[in-house]
Amino acid sequence: MIGGFFACFAAGPLFVILLVVMVQGLVYKEVIYLANVPSREKKLPLGRTMNWYFLFSTNYFFYGESLIHYFQHVVFVDAFLLPLATHHRFISFTLYVIGFVFFVANLKKGHYRFQFSQFAWTHMTLLLVVCQSHFIINNIFEGLIWFFLPASLVIANDIWAYIFGFFFGKTPLIKLSPKKTVEGFVGGWIMTIVFGMLFATLFLQFPYMICPVKDLRASAFSGLTCDPNPVFVPVKHYLAPWMASLARHLGVRNNYIMIAPLQWHVIIMACFASLIAPFGGFFASGFKRAFKIKDFGQSIPGHGGITDRMDCQFLMGLFSYMYYQSFIRSSSLSVGSVLQTAIYNLNGPQQMELFDHMRQYLIGQGLLDDESCVIIPPKEAWIS
């Protein structure tokens, strides 16, 4: 399984995205199944169909938003994709309304309360599973490191918390998970910070990890290059006099060290992965206790369902997206955003005027030949 994950990771961002979508679908299936059992017993019509329809319409909205945002330079110049992009939100709303009307039309007398509870269950699952998966996929578009690093921190914390708890654990941490100990919790936290620094230092060396996704066909063997985000560029930090003196006694001549801002940010991310993300697991434990089940499913023989393994990852992925957008993302104007603004806010003649001005500018800069393109007068263009 681990080998398959790394093979998928090396194959390119498209395969990583498909992996996330597949995991999302399996988790959604496992959670929805808990509500479908009584639905089948009551012989209510089209309950499962409605669940999958709402999953489809929600994915259409979220992933459409992502593709439009990150591939504006492609979407807004394609004659087929342009109307889908400009009316994306209305199309998504229409899809949802169709499902809503279909649900109301199939309400069955004597089962109203149960059917509305099923409706609420479906929307809760969409919020907790699909919505958070959407942000994880956005992390992938920003650069594979923003997917792999948070996931690695959660896995590292899980491993080290188990090791410290096994050898030193004596004090119970929380009643929902009797096997969790304070010693394991604290030990996992410290070691996750250490390994987070090592992970960050390692990933900084690979453009494939840090470059934003511009081409879904790219892979680890594509020779990807880009101008790195400043967060990945090491900065010189001068040592305090006593530290510089100690370094000289140890044979180190430099009085400074090079640290990338990412290595400071990863400390915050490691703290969240260790101190907050485990509560996603505690939430899942309480959920299972409420329904008196041991695992969400049997997708992984001997280890329960996919949900049992992903309970912390969803929360960590959402945090990583919010943290990246708030403190790390470098704001810069892109070709796609300019193109989107021109298409949304300018009419046909104004777009032609903008093109003519850009043409004159490029000719003046020596970047375009005077005879490379000919402007059709606006009236003739619209008549033709």
mmCIF file of C-alpha atoms in Angstrom:
data_model
loop_
_atom_site.group_PDB
_atom_site.id
_atom_site.type_symbol
_atom_site.label_atom_id
_atom_site.label_comp_id
_atom_site.label_asym_id
_atom_site.label_seq_id
_atom_site.Cartn_x
_atom_site.Cartn_y
_atom_site.Cartn_z
ATOM 1 C CA MET A 1 0.000 0.000 0.000
ATOM 2 C CA ILE A 2 2.835 2.389 0.900
ATOM 3 C CA GLY A 3 4.619 1.578 -2.378
ATOM 4 C CA GLY A 4 1.416 2.262 -4.290
ATOM 5 C CA PHE A 5 1.054 5.649 -2.592
ATOM 6 C CA PHE A 6 4.590 6.728 -3.522
ATOM 7 C CA ALA A 7 4.100 5.469 -7.081
ATOM 8 C CA CYS A 8 0.931 7.550 -7.316
ATOM 9 C CA PHE A 9 2.798 10.517 -5.833
ATOM 10 C CA ALA A 10 5.600 10.237 -8.396
ATOM 11 C CA ALA A 11 3.119 9.845 -11.272
ATOM 12 C CA GLY A 12 1.993 13.439 -10.847
ATOM 13 C CA PRO A 13 -0.520 15.744 -9.151
ATOM 14 C CA LEU A 14 -3.400 14.401 -11.248
ATOM 15 C CA PHE A 15 -2.985 10.943 -9.713
ATOM 16 C CA VAL A 16 -2.676 12.415 -6.213
ATOM 17 C CA ILE A 17 -5.922 14.327 -6.771
ATOM 18 C CA LEU A 18 -7.634 11.156 -8.004
ATOM 19 C CA LEU A 19 -6.358 9.369 -4.893
ATOM 20 C CA VAL A 20 -7.887 12.041 -2.644
ATOM 21 C CA VAL A 21 -11.189 11.843 -4.554
ATOM 22 C CA MET A 22 -11.207 8.054 -4.205
ATOM 23 C CA VAL A 23 -10.519 8.249 -0.457
ATOM 24 C CA GLN A 24 -13.217 10.895 -0.131
ATOM 25 C CA GLY A 25 -15.734 8.628 -1.882
ATOM 26 C CA LEU A 26 -14.871 5.655 0.342
ATOM 27 C CA VAL A 27 -15.156 7.713 3.536
ATOM 28 C CA TYR A 28 -18.465 9.166 2.359
ATOM 29 C CA LYS A 29 -19.735 5.664 1.606
ATOM 30 C CA GLU A 30 -18.742 4.351 5.047
ATOM 31 C CA VAL A 31 -20.381 7.220 6.939
ATOM 32 C CA ILE A 32 -23.526 7.253 4.810
ATOM 33 C CA TYR A 33 -23.855 3.471 5.206
ATOM 34 C CA LEU A 34 -24.612 3.943 8.914
ATOM 35 C CA ALA A 35 -27.736 5.870 7.945
ATOM 36 C CA ASN A 36 -28.680 3.643 5.006
ATOM 37 C CA VAL A 37 -29.209 0.528 7.115
ATOM 38 C CA PRO A 38 -32.437 1.733 8.793
ATOM 39 C CA SER A 39 -33.474 3.330 5.484
ATOM 40 C CA ARG A 40 -33.441 -0.079 3.769
ATOM 41 C CA GLU A 41 -35.375 -1.591 6.659
ATOM 42 C CA LYS A 42 -38.109 0.996 6.218
ATOM 43 C CA LYS A 43 -38.085 0.366 2.430
ATOM 44 C CA LEU A 44 -37.906 4.059 1.585
ATOM 45 C CA PRO A 45 -37.430 4.835 -2.129
ATOM 46 C CA LEU A 46 -34.229 6.148 -3.712
ATOM 47 C CA GLY A 47 -32.450 6.925 -0.415
ATOM 48 C CA ARG A 48 -29.037 5.750 -1.613
ATOM 49 C CA THR A 49 -29.504 7.355 -5.036
ATOM 50 C CA MET A 50 -30.159 10.727 -3.416
ATOM 51 C CA ASN A 51 -27.037 10.417 -1.256
ATOM 52 C CA TRP A 52 -24.819 9.832 -4.289
ATOM 53 C CA TYR A 53 -26.561 12.542 -6.280
ATOM 54 C CA PHE A 54 -25.818 15.121 -3.593
ATOM 55 C CA LEU A 55 -22.198 13.914 -3.525
ATOM 56 C CA PHE A 56 -21.956 14.424 -7.288
ATOM 57 C CA SER A 57 -23.510 17.918 -7.239
ATOM 58 C CA THR A 58 -21.329 19.016 -4.309
ATOM 59 C CA ASN A 59 -18.167 17.727 -5.994
ATOM 60 C CA TYR A 60 -19.161 19.458 -9.215
ATOM 61 C CA PHE A 61 -19.355 22.771 -7.365
ATOM 62 C CA PHE A 62 -16.188 22.448 -5.279
ATOM 63 C CA TYR A 63 -13.878 20.939 -7.889
ATOM 64 C CA GLY A 64 -15.216 23.251 -10.549
ATOM 65 C CA GLU A 65 -14.333 26.190 -8.317
ATOM 66 C CA SER A 66 -10.812 24.829 -7.889
ATOM 67 C CA LEU A 67 -10.232 24.212 -11.593
ATOM 68 C CA ILE A 68 -11.553 27.645 -12.550
ATOM 69 C CA HIS A 69 -9.365 29.344 -9.950
ATOM 70 C CA TYR A 70 -6.111 27.515 -10.640
ATOM 71 C CA PHE A 71 -6.471 27.110 -14.418
ATOM 72 C CA GLN A 72 -7.991 30.436 -15.433
ATOM 73 C CA HIS A 73 -5.484 30.766 -18.248
ATOM 74 C CA VAL A 74 -6.901 27.581 -19.802
ATOM 75 C CA VAL A 75 -10.593 27.768 -18.916
ATOM 76 C CA PHE A 76 -11.220 31.326 -20.112
ATOM 77 C CA VAL A 77 -9.707 30.877 -23.564
ATOM 78 C CA ASP A 78 -11.513 27.636 -24.427
ATOM 79 C CA ALA A 79 -14.784 28.095 -26.329
ATOM 80 C CA PHE A 80 -16.364 25.016 -24.723
ATOM 81 C CA LEU A 81 -15.210 25.631 -21.136
ATOM 82 C CA LEU A 82 -15.849 29.379 -21.074
ATOM 83 C CA PRO A 83 -19.674 29.248 -20.655
ATOM 84 C CA LEU A 84 -19.336 26.445 -18.075
ATOM 85 C CA ALA A 85 -16.895 28.586 -16.108
ATOM 86 C CA THR A 86 -18.827 31.859 -16.301
ATOM 87 C CA HIS A 87 -22.077 30.153 -15.220
ATOM 88 C CA HIS A 88 -20.515 27.552 -12.939
ATOM 89 C CA ARG A 89 -22.174 28.646 -9.711
ATOM 90 C CA PHE A 90 -25.622 28.900 -11.266
ATOM 91 C CA ILE A 91 -25.242 25.424 -12.795
ATOM 92 C CA SER A 92 -24.156 24.081 -9.395
ATOM 93 C CA PHE A 93 -27.115 25.726 -7.688
ATOM 94 C CA THR A 94 -29.456 24.240 -10.296
ATOM 95 C CA LEU A 95 -28.063 20.749 -9.665
ATOM 96 C CA TYR A 96 -28.630 21.151 -5.930
ATOM 97 C CA VAL A 97 -32.170 22.456 -6.397
ATOM 98 C CA ILE A 98 -33.015 19.428 -8.563
ATOM 99 C CA GLY A 99 -31.904 17.144 -5.713
ATOM 100 C CA PHE A 100 -33.811 19.227 -3.165
ATOM 101 C CA VAL A 101 -37.049 19.086 -5.169
ATOM 102 C CA PHE A 102 -36.590 15.359 -5.756
ATOM 103 C CA PHE A 103 -36.162 14.795 -2.006
ATOM 104 C CA VAL A 104 -39.329 16.740 -1.122
ATOM 105 C CA ALA A 105 -41.304 14.942 -3.855
ATOM 106 C CA ASN A 106 -40.355 11.567 -2.344
ATOM 107 C CA LEU A 107 -41.329 12.302 1.271
ATOM 108 C CA LYS A 108 -43.400 9.389 2.550
ATOM 109 C CA LYS A 109 -46.208 9.772 5.059
ATOM 110 C CA GLY A 110 -45.337 8.312 8.437
ATOM 111 C CA HIS A 111 -41.587 8.671 7.843
ATOM 112 C CA TYR A 112 -41.166 12.456 7.665
ATOM 113 C CA ARG A 113 -39.000 12.787 10.769
ATOM 114 C CA PHE A 114 -36.767 9.919 9.719
ATOM 115 C CA GLN A 115 -36.349 11.212 6.148
ATOM 116 C CA PHE A 116 -35.472 14.702 7.340
ATOM 117 C CA SER A 117 -32.917 13.233 9.733
ATOM 118 C CA GLN A 118 -31.434 11.379 6.748
ATOM 119 C CA PHE A 119 -31.350 14.640 4.797
ATOM 120 C CA ALA A 120 -29.475 16.321 7.665
ATOM 121 C CA TRP A 121 -27.114 13.321 7.945
ATOM 122 C CA THR A 122 -26.214 13.581 4.264
ATOM 123 C CA HIS A 123 -25.470 17.292 4.520
ATOM 124 C CA MET A 124 -23.405 16.826 7.669
ATOM 125 C CA THR A 125 -21.327 14.202 5.850
ATOM 126 C CA LEU A 126 -20.905 16.494 2.851
ATOM 127 C CA LEU A 127 -19.690 19.256 5.160
ATOM 128 C CA LEU A 128 -17.247 17.129 7.162
ATOM 129 C CA VAL A 129 -15.930 14.973 4.309
ATOM 130 C CA VAL A 130 -16.399 16.592 0.898
ATOM 131 C CA CYS A 131 -15.860 20.200 1.954
ATOM 132 C CA GLN A 132 -12.611 19.383 3.762
ATOM 133 C CA SER A 133 -11.431 17.216 0.853
ATOM 134 C CA HIS A 134 -11.909 20.217 -1.409
ATOM 135 C CA PHE A 135 -9.396 22.208 0.653
ATOM 136 C CA ILE A 136 -6.941 19.313 0.606
ATOM 137 C CA ILE A 137 -7.075 19.304 -3.197
ATOM 138 C CA ASN A 138 -6.512 23.069 -3.205
ATOM 139 C CA ASN A 139 -3.380 22.390 -1.150
ATOM 140 C CA ILE A 140 -2.173 20.075 -3.921
ATOM 141 C CA PHE A 141 -2.654 22.812 -6.534
ATOM 142 C CA GLU A 142 -0.535 25.171 -4.419
ATOM 143 C CA GLY A 143 2.305 22.630 -4.427
ATOM 144 C CA LEU A 144 2.580 18.971 -3.488
ATOM 145 C CA ILE A 145 4.500 19.885 -0.349
ATOM 146 C CA TRP A 146 1.320 21.390 1.143
ATOM 147 C CA PHE A 147 -0.347 17.997 0.787
ATOM 148 C CA PHE A 148 2.528 15.718 1.698
ATOM 149 C CA LEU A 149 3.976 17.697 4.627
ATOM 150 C CA PRO A 150 0.739 17.958 6.692
ATOM 151 C CA ALA A 151 -0.089 14.293 6.006
ATOM 152 C CA SER A 152 3.444 13.280 7.053
ATOM 153 C CA LEU A 153 3.170 15.262 10.289
ATOM 154 C CA VAL A 154 -0.042 13.476 11.275
ATOM 155 C CA ILE A 155 1.487 10.066 10.502
ATOM 156 C CA ALA A 156 4.693 10.919 12.405
ATOM 157 C CA ASN A 157 2.693 12.080 15.412
ATOM 158 C CA ASP A 158 0.603 8.914 15.375
ATOM 159 C CA ILE A 159 3.718 6.718 15.302
ATOM 160 C CA TRP A 160 5.648 8.579 17.996
ATOM 161 C CA ALA A 161 2.619 8.947 20.274
ATOM 162 C CA TYR A 162 2.184 5.173 20.084
ATOM 163 C CA ILE A 163 5.890 4.544 20.846
ATOM 164 C CA PHE A 164 6.010 6.913 23.830
ATOM 165 C CA GLY A 165 2.675 5.670 25.089
ATOM 166 C CA PHE A 166 3.767 2.034 24.804
ATOM 167 C CA PHE A 167 7.024 2.488 26.745
ATOM 168 C CA PHE A 168 6.223 5.362 29.116
ATOM 169 C CA GLY A 169 2.426 5.743 29.143
ATOM 170 C CA LYS A 170 0.792 5.716 32.579
ATOM 171 C CA THR A 171 -1.603 8.670 32.714
ATOM 172 C CA PRO A 172 -4.879 8.346 30.736
ATOM 173 C CA LEU A 173 -5.488 11.290 28.392
ATOM 174 C CA ILE A 174 -9.177 11.165 27.478
ATOM 175 C CA LYS A 175 -12.032 8.780 28.264
ATOM 176 C CA LEU A 176 -13.086 8.493 24.621
ATOM 177 C CA SER A 177 -9.782 6.723 23.852
ATOM 178 C CA PRO A 178 -8.676 4.806 26.965
ATOM 179 C CA LYS A 179 -5.393 3.705 25.354
ATOM 180 C CA LYS A 180 -4.230 7.292 24.771
ATOM 181 C CA THR A 181 -1.864 8.601 27.447
ATOM 182 C CA VAL A 182 -0.505 12.010 28.417
ATOM 183 C CA GLU A 183 3.055 10.707 28.032
ATOM 184 C CA GLY A 184 2.346 9.520 24.508
ATOM 185 C CA PHE A 185 0.590 12.784 23.658
ATOM 186 C CA VAL A 186 3.505 14.957 24.847
ATOM 187 C CA GLY A 187 6.209 12.670 23.438
ATOM 188 C CA GLY A 188 4.475 12.582 20.062
ATOM 189 C CA TRP A 189 4.251 16.384 20.068
ATOM 190 C CA ILE A 190 7.989 16.891 20.682
ATOM 191 C CA MET A 191 9.106 14.302 18.144
ATOM 192 C CA THR A 192 6.666 15.575 15.502
ATOM 193 C CA ILE A 193 8.295 19.018 15.720
ATOM 194 C CA VAL A 194 11.736 17.426 15.290
ATOM 195 C CA PHE A 195 10.664 15.330 12.335
ATOM 196 C CA GLY A 196 8.727 18.266 10.870
ATOM 197 C CA MET A 197 11.953 20.265 10.684
ATOM 198 C CA LEU A 198 13.675 17.324 8.988
ATOM 199 C CA PHE A 199 10.793 16.832 6.528
ATOM 200 C CA ALA A 200 10.783 20.529 5.619
ATOM 201 C CA THR A 201 14.567 20.567 5.068
ATOM 202 C CA LEU A 202 14.290 17.518 2.826
ATOM 203 C CA PHE A 203 11.324 18.682 0.743
ATOM 204 C CA LEU A 204 12.915 22.084 0.087
ATOM 205 C CA GLN A 205 15.456 20.389 -2.153
ATOM 206 C CA PHE A 206 12.910 19.273 -4.771
ATOM 207 C CA PRO A 207 11.181 21.698 -7.184
ATOM 208 C CA TYR A 208 8.612 18.963 -7.870
ATOM 209 C CA MET A 209 7.447 19.385 -4.273
ATOM 210 C CA ILE A 210 7.403 23.165 -3.976
ATOM 211 C CA CYS A 211 6.223 24.310 -7.426
ATOM 212 C CA PRO A 212 2.516 25.155 -7.829
ATOM 213 C CA VAL A 213 0.622 22.858 -10.167
ATOM 214 C CA LYS A 214 0.327 24.447 -13.606
ATOM 215 C CA ASP A 215 0.153 21.287 -15.702
ATOM 216 C CA LEU A 216 -1.751 18.207 -14.538
ATOM 217 C CA ARG A 217 0.370 16.067 -16.868
ATOM 218 C CA ALA A 218 3.557 16.813 -14.913
ATOM 219 C CA SER A 219 5.297 14.061 -12.939
ATOM 220 C CA ALA A 220 8.367 13.603 -10.763
ATOM 221 C CA PHE A 221 10.354 12.956 -13.958
ATOM 222 C CA SER A 222 9.250 16.079 -15.867
ATOM 223 C CA GLY A 223 12.154 18.254 -14.781
ATOM 224 C CA LEU A 224 9.765 20.785 -13.233
ATOM 225 C CA THR A 225 11.149 24.260 -12.440
ATOM 226 C CA CYS A 226 9.621 27.477 -11.099
ATOM 227 C CA ASP A 227 10.368 30.673 -9.202
ATOM 228 C CA PRO A 228 10.027 29.476 -5.598
ATOM 229 C CA ASN A 229 7.747 31.109 -3.075
ATOM 230 C CA PRO A 230 9.887 33.229 -0.678
ATOM 231 C CA VAL A 231 8.907 30.832 2.114
ATOM 232 C CA PHE A 232 11.202 28.223 0.527
ATOM 233 C CA VAL A 233 14.247 30.516 0.159
ATOM 234 C CA PRO A 234 16.789 30.179 3.015
ATOM 235 C CA VAL A 235 17.515 33.387 4.916
ATOM 236 C CA LYS A 236 20.741 34.207 6.767
ATOM 237 C CA HIS A 237 20.322 34.373 10.568
ATOM 238 C CA TYR A 238 23.283 35.657 12.573
ATOM 239 C CA LEU A 239 24.143 33.839 15.788
ATOM 240 C CA ALA A 240 24.312 35.530 19.172
ATOM 241 C CA PRO A 241 27.923 36.186 20.287
ATOM 242 C CA TRP A 242 27.949 33.326 22.805
ATOM 243 C CA MET A 243 26.504 30.943 20.199
ATOM 244 C CA ALA A 244 29.068 32.057 17.587
ATOM 245 C CA SER A 245 31.868 31.504 20.147
ATOM 246 C CA LEU A 246 30.547 28.034 20.938
ATOM 247 C CA ALA A 247 30.312 27.257 17.202
ATOM 248 C CA ARG A 248 33.977 28.231 16.715
ATOM 249 C CA HIS A 249 35.018 25.869 19.530
ATOM 250 C CA LEU A 250 33.141 23.135 17.681
ATOM 251 C CA GLY A 251 35.025 23.893 14.467
ATOM 252 C CA VAL A 252 32.292 25.903 12.738
ATOM 253 C CA ARG A 253 33.662 29.156 11.322
ATOM 254 C CA ASN A 254 30.441 30.795 10.150
ATOM 255 C CA ASN A 255 28.670 33.089 12.596
ATOM 256 C CA TYR A 256 25.318 32.568 10.902
ATOM 257 C CA ILE A 257 22.952 29.796 9.837
ATOM 258 C CA MET A 258 20.659 29.546 6.826
ATOM 259 C CA ILE A 259 17.022 28.848 7.678
ATOM 260 C CA ALA A 260 14.074 28.936 5.271
ATOM 261 C CA PRO A 261 10.881 30.548 6.636
ATOM 262 C CA LEU A 262 9.116 27.234 5.988
ATOM 263 C CA GLN A 263 11.177 25.684 8.778
ATOM 264 C CA TRP A 264 9.617 28.137 11.240
ATOM 265 C CA HIS A 265 6.116 27.629 9.842
ATOM 266 C CA VAL A 266 6.436 23.862 10.133
ATOM 267 C CA ILE A 267 6.740 24.213 13.922
ATOM 268 C CA ILE A 268 3.214 25.684 14.022
ATOM 269 C CA MET A 269 1.931 22.979 11.693
ATOM 270 C CA ALA A 270 3.571 20.258 13.788
ATOM 271 C CA CYS A 271 1.958 21.667 16.936
ATOM 272 C CA PHE A 272 -1.465 21.547 15.281
ATOM 273 C CA ALA A 273 -0.849 18.006 13.996
ATOM 274 C CA SER A 274 0.097 16.912 17.523
ATOM 275 C CA LEU A 275 -2.214 18.913 19.783
ATOM 276 C CA ILE A 276 -5.386 19.584 17.753
ATOM 277 C CA ALA A 277 -5.620 17.097 14.859
ATOM 278 C CA PRO A 278 -5.853 14.084 17.264
ATOM 279 C CA PHE A 279 -9.180 15.475 18.405
ATOM 280 C CA GLY A 280 -10.477 14.565 14.952
ATOM 281 C CA GLY A 281 -9.702 10.986 15.968
ATOM 282 C CA PHE A 282 -11.373 11.499 19.349
ATOM 283 C CA PHE A 283 -14.423 12.876 17.527
ATOM 284 C CA ALA A 284 -14.535 9.720 15.384
ATOM 285 C CA SER A 285 -14.151 7.560 18.520
ATOM 286 C CA GLY A 286 -17.113 9.287 20.140
ATOM 287 C CA PHE A 287 -19.069 8.875 16.918
ATOM 288 C CA LYS A 288 -18.420 5.128 16.878
ATOM 289 C CA ARG A 289 -19.358 4.802 20.530
ATOM 290 C CA ALA A 290 -22.636 6.605 19.845
ATOM 291 C CA PHE A 291 -23.493 3.971 17.209
ATOM 292 C CA LYS A 292 -21.940 1.085 19.142
ATOM 293 C CA ILE A 293 -19.603 0.047 16.353
ATOM 294 C CA LYS A 294 -15.919 -0.842 16.492
ATOM 295 C CA ASP A 295 -14.905 0.436 13.037
ATOM 296 C CA PHE A 296 -16.505 2.433 10.241
ATOM 297 C CA GLY A 297 -15.932 -0.385 7.762
ATOM 298 C CA GLN A 298 -13.641 -3.184 6.625
ATOM 299 C CA SER A 299 -11.980 -1.491 3.643
ATOM 300 C CA ILE A 300 -8.541 -2.239 5.142
ATOM 301 C CA PRO A 301 -8.508 -5.859 6.412
ATOM 302 C CA GLY A 302 -7.503 -5.924 10.057
ATOM 303 C CA HIS A 303 -7.425 -2.130 10.360
ATOM 304 C CA GLY A 304 -11.073 -1.131 9.949
ATOM 305 C CA GLY A 305 -12.316 1.336 7.366
ATOM 306 C CA ILE A 306 -10.771 4.208 5.484
ATOM 307 C CA THR A 307 -12.529 6.648 7.845
ATOM 308 C CA ASP A 308 -10.688 5.132 10.822
ATOM 309 C CA ARG A 309 -7.363 6.049 9.179
ATOM 310 C CA MET A 310 -8.347 9.463 7.799
ATOM 311 C CA ASP A 311 -10.138 11.015 10.794
ATOM 312 C CA CYS A 312 -7.196 13.306 11.682
ATOM 313 C CA GLN A 313 -6.111 13.989 8.098
ATOM 314 C CA PHE A 314 -9.259 15.895 7.120
ATOM 315 C CA LEU A 315 -8.893 18.372 9.981
ATOM 316 C CA MET A 316 -5.163 18.755 9.318
ATOM 317 C CA GLY A 317 -5.758 19.373 5.612
ATOM 318 C CA LEU A 318 -8.298 22.106 6.352
ATOM 319 C CA PHE A 319 -5.939 23.790 8.829
ATOM 320 C CA SER A 320 -3.056 23.640 6.341
ATOM 321 C CA TYR A 321 -5.151 25.390 3.695
ATOM 322 C CA MET A 322 -6.276 28.139 6.079
ATOM 323 C CA TYR A 323 -2.760 28.635 7.448
ATOM 324 C CA TYR A 324 -1.206 28.744 3.982
ATOM 325 C CA GLN A 325 -3.740 31.260 2.675
ATOM 326 C CA SER A 326 -3.378 33.458 5.774
ATOM 327 C CA PHE A 327 0.365 33.489 6.422
ATOM 328 C CA ILE A 328 2.338 31.948 3.545
ATOM 329 C CA ARG A 329 0.759 32.555 0.170
ATOM 330 C CA SER A 330 2.506 35.289 -1.812
ATOM 331 C CA SER A 331 -0.044 37.561 -3.458
ATOM 332 C CA SER A 332 0.799 38.155 -7.084
ATOM 333 C CA LEU A 333 -1.176 39.043 -10.182
ATOM 334 C CA SER A 334 -1.476 36.131 -12.593
ATOM 335 C CA VAL A 335 -2.298 35.958 -16.290
ATOM 336 C CA GLY A 336 -5.397 33.947 -15.416
ATOM 337 C CA SER A 337 -6.776 36.539 -12.989
ATOM 338 C CA VAL A 338 -6.225 39.368 -15.488
ATOM 339 C CA LEU A 339 -7.889 37.299 -18.210
ATOM 340 C CA GLN A 340 -10.852 36.516 -15.955
ATOM 341 C CA THR A 341 -11.280 40.206 -15.077
ATOM 342 C CA ALA A 342 -11.229 41.222 -18.736
ATOM 343 C CA ILE A 343 -13.763 38.566 -19.754
ATOM 344 C CA TYR A 344 -16.155 39.232 -16.869
ATOM 345 C CA ASN A 345 -16.044 43.052 -16.884
ATOM 346 C CA LEU A 346 -15.412 44.120 -20.473
ATOM 347 C CA ASN A 347 -17.759 43.775 -23.447
ATOM 348 C CA GLY A 348 -16.633 42.689 -26.916
ATOM 349 C CA PRO A 349 -15.498 46.088 -28.279
ATOM 350 C CA GLN A 350 -13.672 46.870 -25.005
ATOM 351 C CA GLN A 351 -11.850 43.543 -25.175
ATOM 352 C CA MET A 352 -10.804 44.340 -28.741
ATOM 353 C CA GLU A 353 -9.580 47.761 -27.607
ATOM 354 C CA LEU A 354 -7.566 46.151 -24.796
ATOM 355 C CA PHE A 355 -6.072 43.708 -27.280
ATOM 356 C CA ASP A 356 -5.126 46.553 -29.625
ATOM 357 C CA HIS A 357 -3.383 48.445 -26.796
ATOM 358 C CA MET A 358 -1.524 45.316 -25.724
ATOM 359 C CA ARG A 359 -0.494 44.715 -29.341
ATOM 360 C CA GLN A 360 0.871 48.253 -29.665
ATOM 361 C CA TYR A 361 2.746 47.885 -26.378
ATOM 362 C CA LEU A 362 4.324 44.554 -27.369
ATOM 363 C CA ILE A 363 5.337 45.955 -30.766
ATOM 364 C CA GLY A 364 6.929 48.939 -29.004
ATOM 365 C CA GLN A 365 8.867 46.572 -26.724
ATOM 366 C CA GLY A 366 10.117 44.593 -29.699
ATOM 367 C CA LEU A 367 8.288 41.459 -28.546
ATOM 368 C CA LEU A 368 5.829 41.322 -31.443
ATOM 369 C CA ASP A 369 6.188 41.923 -35.188
ATOM 370 C CA ASP A 370 4.011 44.699 -36.624
ATOM 371 C CA GLU A 371 2.512 42.291 -39.165
ATOM 372 C CA SER A 372 2.016 39.347 -36.784
ATOM 373 C CA CYS A 373 -1.668 40.000 -36.253
ATOM 374 C CA VAL A 374 -4.358 42.196 -37.740
ATOM 375 C CA ILE A 375 -7.181 43.758 -35.717
ATOM 376 C CA ILE A 376 -10.640 43.349 -37.218
ATOM 377 C CA PRO A 377 -12.752 46.490 -36.621
ATOM 378 C CA PRO A 378 -15.266 45.809 -33.812
ATOM 379 C CA LYS A 379 -18.396 46.258 -35.968
ATOM 380 C CA GLU A 380 -17.144 43.915 -38.676
ATOM 381 C CA ALA A 381 -16.138 41.392 -36.032
ATOM 382 C CA TRP A 382 -19.587 41.248 -34.506
ATOM 383 C CA ILE A 383 -21.372 41.190 -37.876
ATOM 384 C CA SER A 384 -19.282 38.221 -39.002
#
